[in-house]
Each structure stands twice: as structure tokens, then as C-alpha cells.
């Protein structure tokens, strides 16, 4: 995947050690209504659900080998079965021995656990109790894979996520796929709308994940091109290299795949301006007008399912996959269309790599006329560098410099709507990322680094995680939780970050198998971490009870490189909160320049009675090693 970022340079300008003020300036955000960031997104607490791995609520709809045809790895052994939910992750199932090609990470793509929408429905109360206000679903469109980024039909929810896969497949096959008037409401579609309704009833917004860059190899339009060649009315949808010649016994059909040679994900044909531009972002558009119409039809279907002009029964926006690889002209049209259906819909782009693993794309060109926000991997790299002391390791002053640099040119509205991710389906889980101190998303799994630590982290890492989380929940940008982070799940980069969710009513095998069968590892008991979940709940409650943490201004008050302490203030009319961090390995007295004497109280952790004094217009308090306090001004 060709993706794009600013170089992560070593900072030359360092802050003097000690106490100085570093102020984050607000900008004028007057914008046209189409481009205005929805206010609800700034207050969001995101929870990302990968349905196949969240919960199996209905074993009767579990995938079969027939359901998976057309997806990677392409063939499945006769003895294939659904994997038990509590299976030891690195332990191969018996059927893997029947697969003669590929290693563990290739064979594991055939693994299914049977997660479905009934499982999500069962756990909406769990999400509400946690305090979640917005759910981001990984792709739900019908697809043969576990991840669903290789769609075979955009217009329908995956057949195995609903109660009647066989009937849903038959209904879908009877449609004229490019004519929405013929589209049925399958059992999976109906169940998804029920999930949306129930989530909305609990005050939880919903966004869907789509890739308008590519489909799967079994997508109906590509099948038509394969069969009819240049005469297919969808021949201009894809970047076709050669059509099949029916007069020969060979199949000459070739097309561009995502990343170059991925035959399982054929990419759409794009008109790039100028044509030889190969550096994101691209100007231009998707080539085919009929393809764009189909995308808009699918989009309208989920924004306003009954088509009555009231979008309240539909989803609240979209996360758009590999957004940097799709021309900007399309995204401008797409935003205008989406906002014409639902003026409050949220659009968040996956804007990531310019040049992996060092250069991340600058999101500024994508914001405003295209997206409301991006998945904020840039913030994560910087925050991990300081709070986790992981590569690139940062001092407090360097952290501040980088935050100010990353936010240059980005309006306050867009900063506050950012999806601040700490772990996703495409990266190591937060605990494992902090456990391994190398550059994030680089040699971040055992196949790339045999010494990469895959077992349960020690308590020191859990302490670092809590420090990181206090920062995440007190900083501009909407906090994002990858399913299971609150349960203490760990795991290396994809696919190890996609283990089944931990539930108290399921028994899990002890994790003792290693990626390398001849290597030993500590044996880990697997169960939900209740204490960590309560920590998340407390952070969520704090952010909800103090709106200044979502929409207040940001001012850095302290960045002391010698003591490894940091403090910043969030302020709105009548409310001030300061987050104080001690990243050192020893207790520290923290002296925060404030400019006047005032009274403060600790609001996090709850029940903390640290004495806070004010002398000479400074705030003074003592902090434990690797710890944080959140204090609020008493009026």
C-alpha cells in the first residue's frame, strides 16, 4: 500500500529545561455548513468493533467453506472448521496441517470464529455501561474474508453476520446489482439496522467502514468484466491490464491489484492530475461515472435506509479506507453528497503512510472539503514516544514541539474531531506496543522479529499504559478504543491484534504456543482484566463530566526535561483543568508556573488526596514515579 506522513526528524530546537509556557493558539473556524465539523464528534468516545472477532451470538450462521470462496488464501482443506473462541492463538488447528502452502500467518487467514451482529446486539449494554458514545464498525459489506475489505457486494451486510446466510445469498444474486430499486433488505441488512436503532437508543452514534479504492476479486462488477471483456458496461470501473481471450484455453484476464500485485483486491481506475503524479495526495477523480453513482447509491442506502429524507434511522458517517490513494476530486464530491443526505454525518479518513515506516502523511490537505478528521496515527507516534519512552524516544520539550508541529495549519475544530487511536486492526495493541520499544508498526510481530515479545506484559507496562491513557483522555481529539483494549488484551501487529474478544462467560485456553513452535514463552492465563476496564470507565466518566477536555483550549505550562515532567491546561469559559505527568522513575515535586495563586482539587485518579499548594503564583504538588494527576480549578 502506498501511503504517506511528514518525516520524523530528530528535533534540533529543544526547550530549555525548567518552567516555560507554550501556548496552543485557536484559529478562526468559520466554514460553510457542508464543511462544518459535526459538534458531536468532538465529544465522542469511540469504540471500534471488528465483528468477526467481537462475539459469536448465533453459531447457526457461522461461515462455511463455500462462503469464503474468492477470498485469501484461496483454497480450504476438507477438514476445515470454525475455530473455538477460546483457542490458544498461536496453536495451529488440525486443518492447518492439510494446507501445504504458506506459513502460520498465511494459513491463519482461513481462521474464522463466527462473530456476528447478534453478538454485537447482545453486548450493547456492555458498551453503554463502559460509557461509549460512538461505534466504528470495520467493514460489514458482504465479503469472503475475515476483514471484509475485499467486498463482493457493497450494498449488503455480510451474509454470515445475519441469521440466514443461504437465503441472503440467494436474494442478493437475484438483484440487478447497479439498480438500487431491485435491492432487497436481507436478514443481515435488517439485523444491522436493528443494531443501529438499539445503539442510537443508548445514545451511541454509528459509522461504517468502506473502501472506495478497491473491491474483492469476486465482486459482481469484476465478474462481469471477466466474462464479457471490453463489452462489459463495468469495464471502465477497474484498471484492466488485459481482458480474457475466449478463443484460447488460458485465462488472460489481468488487472491492477491493491499495492501492485494483490489479486484479491482489484483497484478502481483513477484519473490522476497530472497523470504522472505518484505522491499523495492526488488531484483527479475516479474514472467511471457509473461507479461513482453506485458508491453514492450504497452510501444513501445506509445514511437514510427508508429513503424518507430523515437520516435518523441510518448510520452517522463513514470511516474511509486508504483515503490517501483515492483522488481528492472524488472526496470533495463524496462529502457534498453525504452532507446532502445527512448534514451531521462524520467523515474520517485513513490517512497514514507516505513512506513506511518513517514518513506519515500530512492530513491538512484532506481536511475541510474532504474529511472532518483522520485516524490520528501521527499523534499516537508522538505520544508513545514520550509516555511510553519508545522509538522515537522523546523528552517533554520534544513532545511539545512535535505536538505543535503536527497541528500547524489544522483548525481547532478538526483537531478536536480527530480520532485519536492507540491501537487498531492494523497495528499492535497498545499494551504490546508499549512492551516493545522499537518504532511502531515496524518489525512489530514475531515473523519480522523473533525477539518481539508476544506474551502478557509486566505491571510496569500496565503502569505506562495508564499514563498514556490519562493523556489520551485529557487531550484534544476524540479518544478511540480498539475492542478489547479495556479488557487488557495484548497482541502484535496484524493479524495478532485481531484475537477474539475476552468475555467472562467464555473459557480460554492458556496461551503457551509460540509463533515459532520450537521457541518457549511464558504461559499466560487469559481472562478479562476487570481492574483495567474500571480504569477506562473512570477516564470516560471524567471526560464526559468535564466538557473542557473535549472542546477547551490547550496550553502547555511545563516541559521539564531534567525531571521528565509535563503539564498542560485545558480551558473553556469558567472551567480549567490541568493534566500533570511524571515520566521519571522516581517521585518528583512538580512546580507548575501558573501566574497567580489559586485553589485546585484532584479529579483523577478518584480518591487521590495529594496536597496541592500554591506559592509565588506556582502550583506545587508531589507525584509518584510514572504517574499522572488531573486537577481542576476550584471556583
XYZ file of C-alpha atoms in Angstrom:
635
model
C 0.000 0.000 0.000
C 1.424 3.352 -0.989
C 0.641 5.654 1.881
C 2.003 8.998 3.115
C 3.469 11.450 6.518
C 5.941 14.138 7.455
C 9.433 12.831 8.244
C 10.017 12.031 11.881
C 13.139 14.150 12.241
C 15.271 14.449 15.328
C 14.448 17.780 16.879
C 17.172 20.374 16.758
C 15.359 23.075 18.683
C 14.999 21.875 22.283
C 13.174 23.642 25.046
C 15.267 24.926 27.923
C 14.787 22.763 30.976
C 12.524 24.126 33.664
C 9.355 26.169 33.537
C 8.108 27.962 30.444
C 4.708 28.454 28.859
C 3.890 27.040 25.425
C 0.510 28.187 24.192
C -1.586 26.467 21.575
C -3.446 29.093 19.541
C -7.034 28.694 18.448
C -7.907 29.550 14.860
C -10.936 31.118 13.195
C -13.081 28.208 12.096
C -15.852 29.934 10.176
C -16.901 27.456 7.489
C -19.676 26.625 5.071
C -22.270 24.252 6.558
C -21.232 21.434 4.208
C -17.709 21.625 5.581
C -18.537 22.239 9.229
C -17.296 19.574 11.640
C -20.235 17.948 13.486
C -20.170 19.013 17.125
C -20.998 15.516 18.375
C -17.712 14.168 17.024
C -15.700 16.318 19.420
C -17.456 14.738 22.406
C -17.218 11.182 21.058
C -15.754 8.221 22.918
C -15.044 5.802 20.070
C -15.162 2.021 20.268
C -14.033 0.068 17.208
C -15.667 -3.302 16.532
C -14.276 -5.988 14.241
C -17.453 -8.062 14.091
C -15.871 -11.415 13.193
C -13.853 -11.263 16.399
C -16.255 -9.493 18.777
C -18.812 -12.141 19.784
C -20.477 -15.198 18.248
C -24.116 -14.715 19.163
C -25.538 -17.173 16.623
C -23.471 -20.280 15.763
C -26.076 -21.304 13.163
C -24.808 -18.603 10.777
C -21.104 -19.480 11.098
C -19.125 -19.261 7.843
C -18.675 -22.289 5.633
C -16.004 -23.026 3.052
C -18.478 -22.017 0.334
C -18.973 -18.610 1.981
C -15.216 -17.976 1.882
C -14.624 -18.758 -1.796
C -12.954 -15.865 -3.598
C -11.000 -14.726 -0.564
C -7.409 -15.238 0.509
C -5.781 -17.786 0.871
C -7.929 -19.119 -1.975
C -8.400 -22.759 -1.015
C -9.503 -24.508 2.155
C -8.882 -28.056 3.378
C -11.645 -30.633 3.595
C -11.305 -30.753 7.375
C -11.756 -27.011 7.879
C -13.958 -25.958 10.805
C -14.766 -22.789 12.730
C -12.180 -22.223 15.486
C -13.370 -22.341 19.117
C -13.495 -18.846 20.652
C -11.045 -19.687 23.441
C -8.420 -21.368 21.238
C -4.724 -20.721 22.031
C -3.866 -18.093 19.411
C -0.588 -19.491 18.044
C -1.694 -23.136 18.245
C -2.483 -24.384 14.708
C -5.826 -26.077 14.237
C -5.650 -29.656 12.900
C -6.854 -28.498 9.490
C -3.819 -26.225 9.084
C -1.656 -29.320 8.563
C -3.709 -30.059 5.442
C -2.708 -26.704 3.919
C 0.559 -27.377 2.141
C 1.438 -23.827 1.152
C 2.158 -20.805 3.302
C 3.188 -20.277 6.896
C 1.146 -19.630 10.015
C 0.260 -16.041 9.097
C -0.973 -17.147 5.671
C -2.961 -20.096 6.988
C -4.499 -18.078 9.804
C -6.339 -16.011 7.179
C -8.573 -19.064 6.802
C -9.427 -18.984 10.506
C -12.964 -17.945 11.475
C -14.536 -17.611 14.911
C -18.087 -16.795 13.849
C -18.531 -13.309 15.290
C -21.796 -11.753 14.104
C -24.271 -8.929 14.615
C -26.343 -10.861 17.120
C -23.194 -10.937 19.240
C -22.970 -7.142 18.960
C -26.644 -6.793 19.827
C -26.121 -8.856 22.973
C -23.347 -6.534 24.151
C -24.809 -3.087 23.537
C -25.439 -2.872 27.268
C -21.751 -3.579 27.837
C -20.809 -0.669 25.570
C -23.291 1.658 27.255
C -22.040 0.696 30.709
C -18.469 1.395 29.615
C -19.558 4.879 28.552
C -19.102 4.565 24.791
C -20.830 7.242 22.686
C -19.794 6.202 19.155
C -19.079 2.868 17.456
C -16.859 2.444 14.412
C -17.535 -0.849 12.637
C -14.849 -2.374 10.462
C -16.314 -3.283 7.047
C -19.660 -5.018 7.205
C -20.211 -5.390 3.458
C -20.626 -8.906 2.092
C -17.190 -10.416 1.622
C -15.409 -13.788 1.698
C -12.616 -12.674 4.043
C -12.367 -12.187 7.788
C -11.631 -8.454 7.402
C -14.218 -7.586 4.708
C -12.027 -5.106 2.825
C -12.447 -7.336 -0.258
C -16.145 -6.685 -0.890
C -18.174 -8.915 -3.182
C -21.200 -6.640 -2.732
C -21.186 -3.132 -1.251
C -24.956 -2.875 -0.869
C -25.461 -5.673 1.644
C -24.232 -6.651 5.082
C -22.111 -9.797 5.118
C -24.314 -12.885 4.878
C -22.620 -14.567 7.852
C -23.260 -11.582 10.111
C -27.014 -12.170 9.822
C -29.355 -15.041 10.728
C -29.931 -16.580 7.264
C -26.772 -16.664 5.102
C -28.148 -19.029 2.463
C -31.311 -17.053 1.812
C -29.409 -13.757 1.861
C -27.019 -15.038 -0.808
C -29.952 -16.091 -2.985
C -31.712 -12.739 -2.578
C -28.571 -10.843 -3.486
C -27.991 -12.995 -6.572
C -31.492 -12.154 -7.849
C -30.846 -8.398 -7.953
C -29.708 -6.078 -10.708
C -26.650 -5.010 -8.777
C -26.346 -1.482 -10.150
C -30.072 -0.731 -9.750
C -30.996 0.127 -6.146
C -34.686 -0.263 -6.986
C -34.070 -4.036 -7.128
C -32.094 -4.285 -3.901
C -33.673 -6.436 -1.226
C -33.378 -5.963 2.501
C -31.628 -9.167 3.541
C -31.850 -10.665 7.005
C -28.333 -9.385 7.714
C -29.282 -5.896 6.491
C -32.332 -5.850 8.757
C -30.361 -7.060 11.751
C -27.766 -4.343 11.202
C -30.468 -1.670 11.164
C -31.784 -3.127 14.407
C -28.271 -2.823 15.868
C -28.123 0.805 14.695
C -31.524 1.509 16.259
C -30.519 -0.060 19.580
C -27.212 1.805 19.652
C -28.979 5.078 18.900
C -31.464 4.323 21.674
C -28.480 4.185 24.054
C -27.112 7.490 22.733
C -24.384 5.802 20.682
C -23.555 7.018 17.167
C -22.557 4.561 14.416
C -20.161 4.807 11.486
C -19.400 2.203 8.821
C -16.089 1.405 7.134
C -15.910 1.297 3.336
C -13.134 1.142 0.780
C -13.951 3.141 -2.338
C -10.469 2.317 -3.633
C -10.888 -1.384 -4.390
C -13.220 -4.357 -4.155
C -12.655 -8.088 -3.830
C -11.910 -10.378 -6.769
C -15.406 -11.888 -6.511
C -17.182 -8.516 -6.732
C -20.100 -8.752 -9.148
C -18.870 -5.980 -11.481
C -15.421 -7.532 -11.853
C -17.020 -10.904 -12.585
C -18.998 -9.239 -15.361
C -15.818 -7.741 -16.839
C -14.091 -11.118 -16.615
C -16.965 -12.742 -18.500
C -17.749 -10.071 -21.128
C -14.394 -8.365 -21.532
C -14.283 -4.896 -23.044
C -18.009 -5.061 -23.836
C -18.924 -5.102 -20.132
C -20.516 -1.847 -19.035
C -18.277 -2.029 -15.961
C -15.037 -2.327 -17.934
C -14.128 1.265 -17.078
C -14.502 0.682 -13.327
C -11.198 -1.130 -12.894
C -7.649 -0.678 -14.098
C -7.711 -3.606 -16.519
C -4.350 -4.728 -17.870
C -5.675 -7.393 -20.246
C -9.043 -8.964 -20.965
C -9.558 -12.679 -21.298
C -9.376 -14.047 -24.829
C -12.197 -16.616 -25.117
C -10.531 -18.198 -28.158
C -7.670 -19.573 -26.040
C -7.711 -22.170 -23.254
C -5.803 -19.807 -20.944
C -7.272 -17.044 -18.808
C -5.551 -13.804 -19.810
C -7.652 -11.594 -17.544
C -5.338 -9.291 -15.587
C -5.950 -6.168 -13.520
C -4.119 -3.914 -11.105
C -4.365 -5.120 -7.530
C -4.062 -3.044 -4.377
C -0.419 -2.494 -3.541
C 0.526 -3.644 -7.042
C 0.047 -7.395 -7.180
C -2.752 -8.274 -4.757
C -5.171 -10.176 -6.987
C -7.676 -10.391 -4.133
C -8.218 -6.611 -4.122
C -8.609 -5.124 -7.638
C -8.370 -1.333 -7.611
C -10.588 1.153 -9.382
C -9.405 3.123 -12.391
C -8.488 6.693 -11.479
C -7.861 9.847 -13.456
C -4.857 11.457 -11.782
C -3.955 15.104 -12.440
C -1.219 15.392 -13.610
C -1.205 11.809 -14.959
C 2.336 11.013 -13.768
C 1.768 12.226 -10.193
C 2.752 9.433 -7.801
C 2.916 11.301 -4.496
C -0.157 11.587 -2.292
C -2.394 13.496 -2.114
C -3.558 13.156 -5.725
C -5.778 15.533 -7.602
C -8.225 13.947 -10.013
C -11.186 11.612 -9.636
C -12.456 8.088 -10.038
C -12.688 7.454 -13.770
C -16.151 5.935 -14.071
C -19.315 7.987 -13.593
C -21.388 4.817 -13.164
C -19.037 3.594 -10.438
C -19.469 6.860 -8.558
C -23.240 6.586 -8.907
C -23.101 3.094 -7.403
C -20.979 4.319 -4.496
C -23.428 7.163 -3.864
C -26.384 4.749 -4.037
C -24.781 2.478 -1.443
C -23.935 5.473 0.737
C -27.516 6.754 0.635
C -28.815 3.263 1.492
C -27.116 3.301 4.886
C -27.457 7.015 5.655
C -31.228 7.018 5.049
C -32.382 3.381 4.852
C -36.085 4.062 4.310
C -35.398 6.935 1.910
C -37.845 9.310 3.593
C -35.403 12.193 3.950
C -34.952 11.639 7.685
C -31.491 10.110 8.326
C -32.162 9.344 11.996
C -32.656 5.642 11.209
C -29.326 5.415 9.389
C -25.658 5.480 10.211
C -23.926 8.661 11.322
C -20.982 8.652 8.959
C -18.169 6.670 7.437
C -14.569 5.744 8.002
C -12.949 5.659 4.557
C -10.203 3.140 3.902
C -6.852 4.032 2.247
C -8.260 7.506 1.639
C -4.925 8.918 0.515
C -4.932 6.621 -2.514
C -8.221 7.974 -3.857
C -8.092 11.281 -5.794
C -9.131 14.425 -3.963
C -11.777 15.374 -6.523
C -13.782 12.294 -5.641
C -13.635 13.033 -1.930
C -14.945 16.569 -2.499
C -17.912 15.190 -4.428
C -18.423 12.471 -1.863
C -18.549 14.932 1.030
C -21.108 17.090 -0.739
C -23.261 14.043 -1.430
C -23.024 12.671 2.116
C -23.879 16.037 3.659
C -26.851 16.417 1.293
C -28.320 13.284 2.896
C -27.210 13.878 6.493
C -25.746 17.308 7.330
C -24.377 15.899 10.614
C -22.582 12.893 9.113
C -18.932 12.401 10.088
C -16.249 11.501 7.550
C -12.933 10.225 8.885
C -10.160 9.176 6.536
C -7.456 6.588 6.923
C -4.563 8.924 6.161
C -1.411 7.138 7.175
C 1.797 6.411 5.308
C 3.687 8.496 2.814
C 6.665 6.201 3.083
C 6.550 3.358 5.594
C 7.846 3.211 8.303
C 9.254 6.722 8.750
C 7.096 9.213 6.881
C 3.465 9.883 7.703
C 1.092 11.884 5.523
C 0.267 15.443 6.486
C -3.535 15.388 6.881
C -4.040 19.113 6.318
C -4.841 18.870 2.554
C -7.536 16.262 3.273
C -9.413 18.258 5.899
C -12.278 20.654 5.337
C -13.531 19.976 1.829
C -12.994 16.212 2.118
C -12.842 14.890 5.696
C -13.715 16.052 9.182
C -10.785 14.168 10.686
C -8.316 11.358 10.204
C -7.322 8.343 12.237
C -4.642 10.151 14.193
C -1.664 7.811 13.963
C 0.625 10.857 13.950
C -0.465 11.809 17.457
C -0.028 8.205 18.585
C 3.580 8.027 17.422
C 4.478 11.191 19.320
C 2.525 10.258 22.463
C 4.061 6.777 22.522
C 7.490 8.355 22.141
C 7.094 10.309 25.372
C 4.632 8.438 27.579
C 5.944 5.029 26.519
C 9.567 6.108 26.019
C 9.510 4.102 22.797
C 11.136 4.929 19.468
C 11.438 7.736 18.648
C 12.059 8.420 22.358
C 11.080 11.985 23.281
C 11.786 14.337 26.163
C 8.938 16.533 27.423
C 10.093 19.541 25.411
C 10.401 17.435 22.267
C 6.910 16.072 22.794
C 5.539 19.622 22.999
C 7.470 20.702 19.909
C 6.106 17.757 17.938
C 2.514 18.319 19.000
C 2.724 21.968 17.948
C 4.358 20.954 14.674
C 1.749 18.305 13.871
C -1.098 20.760 14.454
C 0.279 23.504 12.223
C -2.340 24.556 9.688
C -5.072 22.377 11.202
C -8.095 24.194 12.593
C -9.218 23.747 16.178
C -12.450 22.101 15.002
C -10.563 19.459 13.057
C -8.107 18.854 15.877
C -10.931 18.279 18.335
C -12.677 15.865 15.942
C -9.587 13.734 15.313
C -9.948 10.027 16.043
C -7.045 9.573 18.467
C -6.176 5.902 18.030
C -3.932 3.925 20.368
C -4.436 0.541 18.711
C -6.404 -0.638 15.678
C -6.945 -3.613 13.375
C -3.792 -2.519 11.523
C -1.355 -2.057 14.412
C -0.136 -3.769 17.583
C -2.385 -3.496 20.590
C -1.471 -0.680 22.956
C -0.071 -2.922 25.706
C 2.129 -4.833 23.267
C 3.232 -1.640 21.531
C 4.411 -0.232 24.875
C 6.009 -3.577 25.806
C 8.183 -3.486 22.673
C 10.093 -0.210 22.422
C 11.030 -0.230 18.741
C 9.473 2.044 16.126
C 5.728 1.475 15.946
C 4.448 -0.574 13.015
C 7.986 -1.683 12.126
C 9.101 -5.273 12.693
C 6.202 -5.430 15.103
C 5.400 -9.135 15.031
C 7.388 -12.338 15.503
C 7.622 -13.162 11.789
C 9.607 -9.931 11.346
C 11.452 -10.046 14.670
C 11.832 -13.389 16.500
C 12.559 -11.473 19.724
C 9.329 -9.472 19.565
C 7.527 -10.006 22.871
C 4.117 -11.608 22.411
C 3.222 -12.624 25.979
C 1.462 -10.723 28.746
C 3.361 -7.538 29.641
C 4.534 -6.912 33.189
C 2.985 -4.482 35.634
C 5.458 -1.775 34.612
C 3.908 -1.764 31.141
C 0.395 -1.591 32.559
C 1.559 1.460 34.501
C 2.880 3.050 31.317
C -0.396 2.260 29.612
C -2.363 4.061 32.310
C -0.101 7.093 31.958
C -0.691 7.066 28.214
C -4.458 6.698 28.669
C -4.689 9.638 31.061
C -3.029 11.699 28.357
C -5.365 10.330 25.664
C -8.475 11.192 27.672
C -7.338 14.708 28.624
C -6.082 15.789 25.185
C -7.784 17.374 22.151
C -9.154 14.720 19.832
C -11.776 12.064 20.462
C -10.406 9.040 22.370
C -10.637 5.764 20.457
C -10.701 2.258 21.945
C -9.934 -0.793 19.817
C -12.220 -3.576 21.030
C -10.712 -5.432 23.978
C -8.145 -2.828 24.984
C -10.293 -2.142 28.027
C -10.209 -5.881 28.816
C -6.408 -5.941 28.851
C -5.915 -7.700 25.525
C -2.440 -7.813 24.038
C -1.188 -8.795 20.598
C 1.411 -7.984 17.968
C 0.735 -6.357 14.601
C -1.929 -7.676 12.219
C -3.140 -10.428 12.432
C -2.195 -10.846 16.113
C -4.101 -7.687 17.075
C -7.307 -9.393 15.900
C -7.709 -12.055 18.568
C -11.245 -12.864 19.750
C -12.701 -10.514 22.345
C -12.423 -11.524 26.001
C -15.726 -12.286 27.724
C -16.316 -13.553 31.233
C -18.717 -16.299 30.098
C -16.117 -17.941 27.831
C -13.283 -20.218 28.950
C -9.966 -19.541 27.235
C -7.086 -21.929 26.816
C -3.801 -20.948 28.433
C -1.688 -19.150 25.831
C 1.539 -21.123 25.662
C 2.136 -21.751 21.958
C 4.664 -19.516 20.188
C 4.700 -18.327 16.591
C 7.887 -20.374 16.289
C 6.925 -23.862 17.538
C 10.403 -24.572 18.914
C 10.557 -21.328 20.941
C 9.389 -21.106 24.546
C 7.348 -18.299 26.065
C 5.664 -17.641 29.402
C 2.307 -19.382 29.746
C -0.466 -16.803 30.141
C -3.885 -17.259 31.677
C -6.446 -15.482 29.515
C -9.358 -13.625 31.082
C -10.796 -10.097 31.054
C -8.916 -7.547 33.154
C -11.710 -6.109 35.305
C -9.477 -3.570 37.041
C -8.337 -2.093 33.732
C -11.900 -1.917 32.480
C -12.864 0.092 35.562
C -9.902 2.392 34.874
C -11.245 3.027 31.367
C -14.732 3.649 32.760
C -13.341 6.220 35.178
C -11.474 8.033 32.414
C -14.545 8.076 30.198
C -16.680 9.423 33.031
C -14.122 12.142 33.768
C -14.104 13.270 30.131
C -17.896 13.296 29.959
C -18.275 15.239 33.211
C -15.707 17.821 32.105
C -16.546 19.008 28.555
C -13.492 21.276 28.652
C -11.436 18.132 27.975
C -13.167 17.790 24.615
C -13.532 21.380 23.455
C -11.347 23.538 25.672
C -8.208 25.314 24.532
C -4.812 23.718 25.093
C -1.860 25.403 26.777
C 1.392 23.708 27.742
C 2.513 25.001 31.142
C 5.529 22.819 31.887
C 8.012 20.710 29.944
C 10.923 19.874 32.257
C 13.458 17.628 30.529
C 15.575 17.163 33.645
C 12.723 15.940 35.842
C 10.820 14.351 32.915
C 7.647 16.152 33.924
C 4.950 17.668 31.756
C 1.804 19.702 32.399
C -0.820 21.182 30.124
C -4.030 23.103 30.730
C -7.433 22.688 29.105
C -9.564 25.803 29.456
C -13.012 26.981 28.479
C -15.260 29.674 29.880
C -15.437 29.142 33.624
C -13.513 25.864 33.685
C -9.828 24.947 33.886
C -8.205 21.523 34.169
C -4.506 20.687 34.279
C -3.043 17.267 33.479
C 0.278 16.650 35.246
C 2.657 13.833 34.257
C 5.784 12.418 35.874
C 7.518 10.146 33.354
C 10.601 9.633 35.520
C 11.384 6.538 37.579
C 11.275 8.441 40.872
C 8.941 10.641 42.873
C 9.052 14.285 41.866
C 7.938 17.609 43.235
C 6.291 19.320 40.293
C 6.239 23.111 40.171
C 3.864 24.455 37.531
C 4.050 28.135 36.554
C 0.501 29.477 36.609
C 0.747 33.264 37.007
C -1.500 33.682 40.022
C -2.396 31.944 43.234
C -5.463 29.715 43.025
C -7.114 26.656 44.541
C -7.205 23.227 42.905
C -8.631 19.750 43.522
C -7.611 16.319 42.203
C -10.308 14.789 39.986
C -8.297 11.826 38.698
C -7.471 9.298 39.984
C -10.619 9.425 42.098
C -9.928 9.256 45.809
C -6.448 10.724 45.451
C -5.796 13.243 48.227
C -2.493 14.674 47.025
C -1.893 18.045 48.635
C -1.846 20.894 46.152
C -0.293 24.177 47.249
C 0.208 27.487 45.514
C 3.231 29.677 46.225
C 4.642 32.580 44.285
C 1.987 32.067 41.609
C 3.089 28.460 41.074
C 1.107 25.248 41.560
C 3.120 22.746 43.602
C 2.385 19.059 44.111
C 4.198 15.750 44.587
C 3.857 12.893 42.116
C 4.757 9.213 42.185
C 7.050 7.755 39.544
C 5.436 7.066 36.156
C 2.166 8.615 37.225
C -0.273 11.376 36.416
C -2.754 13.601 38.196
C -5.628 15.570 36.732
C -6.543 18.648 38.755
C -9.422 21.097 38.425
C -9.575 24.718 39.449
C -11.954 25.435 42.306
C -14.060 28.495 41.584
